[in-house]
Amino acid sequence: MSSDPDTVTLGIFGGGTVGGGIVEIINKKASYFQQLTGKTIKVRKVCVRDASKPRDFVLPDGCSIVTSYDDILNDDEIDIAVEVMGGTTDAKDVVVGALSKGKSVVTANKALIAKDLPEIEKLLASLSDGTQFRYEAAVCGGIPIIRSMQSDFVGDEISLMSGIINGCTNFMLTAMDRDKKSYDEALAEASKLGYAEADPTLDVGGFDARSKLKILMRLAYGMDVEEDEISCRGITELTKIDFEYATMLGGTIKLLGVAEKSEAGEVSAFVSPCYVANDDPLSSVNGATNAIEVVSDNLVSSVYIGQGAGRYPTANSCINDIVALAKGDTTPLPFNPKSNTKYVNNYSSVFFLRLNYRDQVGITRECGEICEKHGVSIHSILQNPKAKSQESAFAIVTEKVEFAAILKVLADIEALSWCKGKPFYMPVLREDWQS
């Protein structure tokens, strides 16, 4: 550890967007951090793949660019390792290596947390030197949701978490709804503005949101669930007509990660496009902004809104963890760190079904018979929202029913001769229809 007891030294793995933001903030607020913590926070080394690549941040005095992980791991002067390089394999190696050498770790790596948190926690439990592992920036960038989940619900019981936890898809859905853009147009704009990766699959497929939801479930319910067990659908099947139906119903569409604990104590979860009513606090969260609503016994409803990604929002959360370590704060534990709570790969909701068809007699009758066969009650049937639309479609809104029954209904409808393509479905988040 640092030979100067009044100095906290950092080694940063990754000199890109977030790593550069961390260096910038420390350069800018060094004197304030010294007053706040009583220590000088210094960046000693930044590890990058290509040392010759120009950087868009200024290295502080005494800081060097290195290319070997060992240059940080084996440096006894470094107190805190900051992992912001992404990926999982190398990231896990440096995180485990740093912790094993007595260095506390700060990371923004949601994929690593979702995949390897139990193993990392086991390693931490075996250490007796006060080494800490902090990951505030791993979920929703600039929103302090991790810290809130770890410390603000100690005497509470969380029954529901529902959140917009991917900025790229929320930007796209806003463009499709508000600006009437097609899916392809919205994706092109998101890519142009840097919200979407070159390969946007993790975002548009819902997988990024699923990783974040798994982390939140661990904190809220003390349970480890394999990501593949969480039902996950992205936004690729959405069309303009779905937003027209949503407008007819008095709402919009958001990609949400939802986890709910039933009265029986079972937890279910999913990631999916959802119909959200206009009076829901999540309906007005637009652009690349993230938001999470937490429903609990004592606080009733708490909503957290902020920037979910980007250089400074993510770097800010990393800085908060770094400053906490410099102050000597201990890591708050999940209020429910171990639990026998059962996870069920099923959930109940009202559902919206959009069906494209070839015109023939008896379509609605057949749909009604299939729904009755599987115990699904129909709340309403919606005709095509635009009489002159080239898309022949209608929609069914069900009563509250189990997801498993909806899958059976959709499979039977898809097999009918008049059904064109795969039927689209999404949960409906509207309290007055959930009875």
mmCIF file of N, CA and C in Angstrom, residues 42-103:
data_model
loop_
_atom_site.group_PDB
_atom_site.id
_atom_site.type_symbol
_atom_site.label_atom_id
_atom_site.label_comp_id
_atom_site.label_asym_id
_atom_site.label_seq_id
_atom_site.Cartn_x
_atom_site.Cartn_y
_atom_site.Cartn_z
ATOM 1 N N LYS A 42 -4.424 10.294 -5.731
ATOM 2 C CA LYS A 42 -3.557 10.417 -6.899
ATOM 3 C C LYS A 42 -3.736 9.227 -7.835
ATOM 4 N N VAL A 43 -3.746 9.520 -9.131
ATOM 5 C CA VAL A 43 -3.719 8.457 -10.140
ATOM 6 C C VAL A 43 -2.259 8.164 -10.446
ATOM 7 N N ARG A 44 -1.827 6.945 -10.162
ATOM 8 C CA ARG A 44 -0.417 6.588 -10.329
ATOM 9 C C ARG A 44 -0.148 5.954 -11.695
ATOM 10 N N LYS A 45 -1.086 5.078 -12.140
ATOM 11 C CA LYS A 45 -0.894 4.399 -13.418
ATOM 12 C C LYS A 45 -2.241 4.189 -14.112
ATOM 13 N N VAL A 46 -2.211 4.265 -15.450
ATOM 14 C CA VAL A 46 -3.372 3.942 -16.271
ATOM 15 C C VAL A 46 -2.941 2.862 -17.252
ATOM 16 N N CYS A 47 -3.601 1.712 -17.186
ATOM 17 C CA CYS A 47 -3.241 0.582 -18.047
ATOM 18 C C CYS A 47 -4.122 0.576 -19.293
ATOM 19 N N VAL A 48 -3.493 0.566 -20.469
ATOM 20 C CA VAL A 48 -4.211 0.590 -21.744
ATOM 21 C C VAL A 48 -3.641 -0.484 -22.665
ATOM 22 N N ARG A 49 -4.379 -0.794 -23.728
ATOM 23 C CA ARG A 49 -3.885 -1.779 -24.691
ATOM 24 C C ARG A 49 -2.811 -1.183 -25.593
ATOM 25 N N ASP A 50 -3.005 0.070 -26.000
ATOM 26 C CA ASP A 50 -2.092 0.712 -26.952
ATOM 27 C C ASP A 50 -1.590 2.026 -26.355
ATOM 28 N N ALA A 51 -0.362 2.020 -25.906
ATOM 29 C CA ALA A 51 0.198 3.212 -25.259
ATOM 30 C C ALA A 51 0.428 4.352 -26.232
ATOM 31 N N SER A 52 0.491 4.044 -27.535
ATOM 32 C CA SER A 52 0.755 5.085 -28.535
ATOM 33 C C SER A 52 -0.512 5.834 -28.950
ATOM 34 N N LYS A 53 -1.663 5.321 -28.572
ATOM 35 C CA LYS A 53 -2.925 5.946 -28.960
ATOM 36 C C LYS A 53 -3.111 7.274 -28.232
ATOM 37 N N PRO A 54 -3.471 8.340 -28.961
ATOM 38 C CA PRO A 54 -3.704 9.635 -28.304
ATOM 39 C C PRO A 54 -4.862 9.548 -27.307
ATOM 40 N N ARG A 55 -4.737 10.243 -26.196
ATOM 41 C CA ARG A 55 -5.776 10.245 -25.164
ATOM 42 C C ARG A 55 -6.407 11.630 -25.074
ATOM 43 N N ASP A 56 -7.691 11.672 -24.740
ATOM 44 C CA ASP A 56 -8.392 12.956 -24.674
ATOM 45 C C ASP A 56 -8.455 13.486 -23.246
ATOM 46 N N PHE A 57 -7.500 13.087 -22.421
ATOM 47 C CA PHE A 57 -7.425 13.616 -21.063
ATOM 48 C C PHE A 57 -5.960 13.841 -20.712
ATOM 49 N N VAL A 58 -5.738 14.709 -19.753
ATOM 50 C CA VAL A 58 -4.374 15.064 -19.353
ATOM 51 C C VAL A 58 -3.956 14.215 -18.161
ATOM 52 N N LEU A 59 -2.831 13.533 -18.293
ATOM 53 C CA LEU A 59 -2.316 12.745 -17.179
ATOM 54 C C LEU A 59 -1.793 13.672 -16.084
ATOM 55 N N PRO A 60 -2.123 13.397 -14.835
ATOM 56 C CA PRO A 60 -1.588 14.231 -13.751
ATOM 57 C C PRO A 60 -0.094 13.974 -13.556
ATOM 58 N N ASP A 61 0.554 14.871 -12.881
ATOM 59 C CA ASP A 61 1.988 14.717 -12.608
ATOM 60 C C ASP A 61 2.247 13.396 -11.875
ATOM 61 N N GLY A 62 3.271 12.686 -12.322
ATOM 62 C CA GLY A 62 3.653 11.444 -11.666
ATOM 63 C C GLY A 62 2.889 10.229 -12.128
ATOM 64 N N CYS A 63 1.934 10.410 -13.051
ATOM 65 C CA CYS A 63 1.139 9.288 -13.559
ATOM 66 C C CYS A 63 1.741 8.774 -14.859
ATOM 67 N N SER A 64 1.760 7.466 -15.026
ATOM 68 C CA SER A 64 2.325 6.878 -16.242
ATOM 69 C C SER A 64 1.317 5.967 -16.928
ATOM 70 N N ILE A 65 1.452 5.867 -18.247
ATOM 71 C CA ILE A 65 0.667 4.930 -19.045
ATOM 72 C C ILE A 65 1.425 3.610 -19.107
ATOM 73 N N VAL A 66 0.744 2.497 -18.809
ATOM 74 C CA VAL A 66 1.369 1.178 -18.865
ATOM 75 C C VAL A 66 0.496 0.257 -19.714
ATOM 76 N N THR A 67 1.058 -0.866 -20.132
ATOM 77 C CA THR A 67 0.318 -1.803 -20.982
ATOM 78 C C THR A 67 0.188 -3.192 -20.370
ATOM 79 N N SER A 68 0.808 -3.423 -19.253
ATOM 80 C CA SER A 68 0.733 -4.732 -18.597
ATOM 81 C C SER A 68 -0.094 -4.631 -17.323
ATOM 82 N N TYR A 69 -1.020 -5.571 -17.150
ATOM 83 C CA TYR A 69 -1.820 -5.589 -15.928
ATOM 84 C C TYR A 69 -0.933 -5.671 -14.685
ATOM 85 N N ASP A 70 0.148 -6.419 -14.798
ATOM 86 C CA ASP A 70 1.035 -6.606 -13.642
ATOM 87 C C ASP A 70 1.675 -5.305 -13.174
ATOM 88 N N ASP A 71 1.762 -4.327 -14.084
ATOM 89 C CA ASP A 71 2.341 -3.042 -13.680
ATOM 90 C C ASP A 71 1.516 -2.381 -12.579
ATOM 91 N N ILE A 72 0.240 -2.697 -12.551
ATOM 92 C CA ILE A 72 -0.621 -2.191 -11.473
ATOM 93 C C ILE A 72 -0.753 -3.222 -10.356
ATOM 94 N N LEU A 73 -0.995 -4.477 -10.736
ATOM 95 C CA LEU A 73 -1.230 -5.515 -9.730
ATOM 96 C C LEU A 73 -0.042 -5.697 -8.792
ATOM 97 N N ASN A 74 1.166 -5.577 -9.336
ATOM 98 C CA ASN A 74 2.368 -5.817 -8.527
ATOM 99 C C ASN A 74 2.978 -4.546 -7.940
ATOM 100 N N ASP A 75 2.272 -3.435 -8.095
ATOM 101 C CA ASP A 75 2.765 -2.169 -7.553
ATOM 102 C C ASP A 75 2.234 -1.996 -6.131
ATOM 103 N N ASP A 76 3.101 -2.156 -5.160
ATOM 104 C CA ASP A 76 2.687 -2.083 -3.759
ATOM 105 C C ASP A 76 2.273 -0.683 -3.324
ATOM 106 N N GLU A 77 2.578 0.324 -4.137
ATOM 107 C CA GLU A 77 2.199 1.694 -3.792
ATOM 108 C C GLU A 77 0.735 1.988 -4.135
ATOM 109 N N ILE A 78 0.112 1.100 -4.921
ATOM 110 C CA ILE A 78 -1.266 1.341 -5.363
ATOM 111 C C ILE A 78 -2.249 0.747 -4.359
ATOM 112 N N ASP A 79 -3.179 1.588 -3.891
ATOM 113 C CA ASP A 79 -4.170 1.185 -2.893
ATOM 114 C C ASP A 79 -5.454 0.661 -3.521
ATOM 115 N N ILE A 80 -5.889 1.313 -4.602
ATOM 116 C CA ILE A 80 -7.190 1.007 -5.203
ATOM 117 C C ILE A 80 -7.011 0.722 -6.688
ATOM 118 N N ALA A 81 -7.560 -0.411 -7.141
ATOM 119 C CA ALA A 81 -7.590 -0.734 -8.565
ATOM 120 C C ALA A 81 -8.968 -0.373 -9.107
ATOM 121 N N VAL A 82 -8.992 0.391 -10.186
ATOM 122 C CA VAL A 82 -10.245 0.821 -10.802
ATOM 123 C C VAL A 82 -10.368 0.120 -12.148
ATOM 124 N N GLU A 83 -11.369 -0.753 -12.288
ATOM 125 C CA GLU A 83 -11.526 -1.546 -13.512
ATOM 126 C C GLU A 83 -12.642 -0.948 -14.355
ATOM 127 N N VAL A 84 -12.268 -0.306 -15.465
ATOM 128 C CA VAL A 84 -13.255 0.289 -16.377
ATOM 129 C C VAL A 84 -12.903 -0.051 -17.825
ATOM 130 N N MET A 85 -12.363 -1.252 -18.040
ATOM 131 C CA MET A 85 -11.966 -1.632 -19.397
ATOM 132 C C MET A 85 -13.023 -2.493 -20.086
ATOM 133 N N GLY A 86 -14.011 -2.998 -19.333
ATOM 134 C CA GLY A 86 -15.065 -3.790 -19.933
ATOM 135 C C GLY A 86 -14.661 -5.231 -20.149
ATOM 136 N N GLY A 87 -15.596 -6.010 -20.752
ATOM 137 C CA GLY A 87 -15.340 -7.429 -20.933
ATOM 138 C C GLY A 87 -15.488 -8.171 -19.621
ATOM 139 N N THR A 88 -15.261 -9.490 -19.659
ATOM 140 C CA THR A 88 -15.393 -10.272 -18.429
ATOM 141 C C THR A 88 -14.140 -11.068 -18.083
ATOM 142 N N THR A 89 -13.510 -11.695 -19.075
ATOM 143 C CA THR A 89 -12.387 -12.591 -18.769
ATOM 144 C C THR A 89 -11.205 -11.841 -18.178
ATOM 145 N N ASP A 90 -10.663 -10.867 -18.924
ATOM 146 C CA ASP A 90 -9.535 -10.088 -18.405
ATOM 147 C C ASP A 90 -9.946 -9.276 -17.187
ATOM 148 N N ALA A 91 -11.156 -8.744 -17.224
ATOM 149 C CA ALA A 91 -11.625 -7.933 -16.096
ATOM 150 C C ALA A 91 -11.670 -8.761 -14.817
ATOM 151 N N LYS A 92 -12.147 -9.981 -14.919
ATOM 152 C CA LYS A 92 -12.183 -10.848 -13.738
ATOM 153 C C LYS A 92 -10.768 -11.120 -13.232
ATOM 154 N N ASP A 93 -9.846 -11.352 -14.161
ATOM 155 C CA ASP A 93 -8.457 -11.625 -13.764
ATOM 156 C C ASP A 93 -7.866 -10.463 -12.964
ATOM 157 N N VAL A 94 -8.097 -9.234 -13.438
ATOM 158 C CA VAL A 94 -7.493 -8.098 -12.732
ATOM 159 C C VAL A 94 -8.218 -7.817 -11.418
ATOM 160 N N VAL A 95 -9.530 -8.030 -11.391
ATOM 161 C CA VAL A 95 -10.278 -7.815 -10.148
ATOM 162 C C VAL A 95 -9.840 -8.818 -9.083
ATOM 163 N N VAL A 96 -9.817 -10.091 -9.447
ATOM 164 C CA VAL A 96 -9.397 -11.128 -8.498
ATOM 165 C C VAL A 96 -7.940 -10.915 -8.097
ATOM 166 N N GLY A 97 -7.102 -10.570 -9.078
ATOM 167 C CA GLY A 97 -5.690 -10.335 -8.785
ATOM 168 C C GLY A 97 -5.483 -9.182 -7.831
ATOM 169 N N ALA A 98 -6.223 -8.099 -8.041
ATOM 170 C CA ALA A 98 -6.085 -6.927 -7.169
ATOM 171 C C ALA A 98 -6.564 -7.230 -5.753
ATOM 172 N N LEU A 99 -7.727 -7.862 -5.638
ATOM 173 C CA LEU A 99 -8.252 -8.190 -4.312
ATOM 174 C C LEU A 99 -7.306 -9.127 -3.563
ATOM 175 N N SER A 100 -6.756 -10.090 -4.288
ATOM 176 C CA SER A 100 -5.849 -11.057 -3.661
ATOM 177 C C SER A 100 -4.582 -10.395 -3.137
ATOM 178 N N LYS A 101 -4.228 -9.261 -3.726
ATOM 179 C CA LYS A 101 -3.031 -8.533 -3.283
ATOM 180 C C LYS A 101 -3.357 -7.410 -2.303
ATOM 181 N N GLY A 102 -4.598 -7.414 -1.802
ATOM 182 C CA GLY A 102 -4.965 -6.451 -0.773
ATOM 183 C C GLY A 102 -5.381 -5.092 -1.282
ATOM 184 N N LYS A 103 -5.635 -4.985 -2.593
ATOM 185 C CA LYS A 103 -6.087 -3.708 -3.147
ATOM 186 C C LYS A 103 -7.618 -3.716 -3.227
#
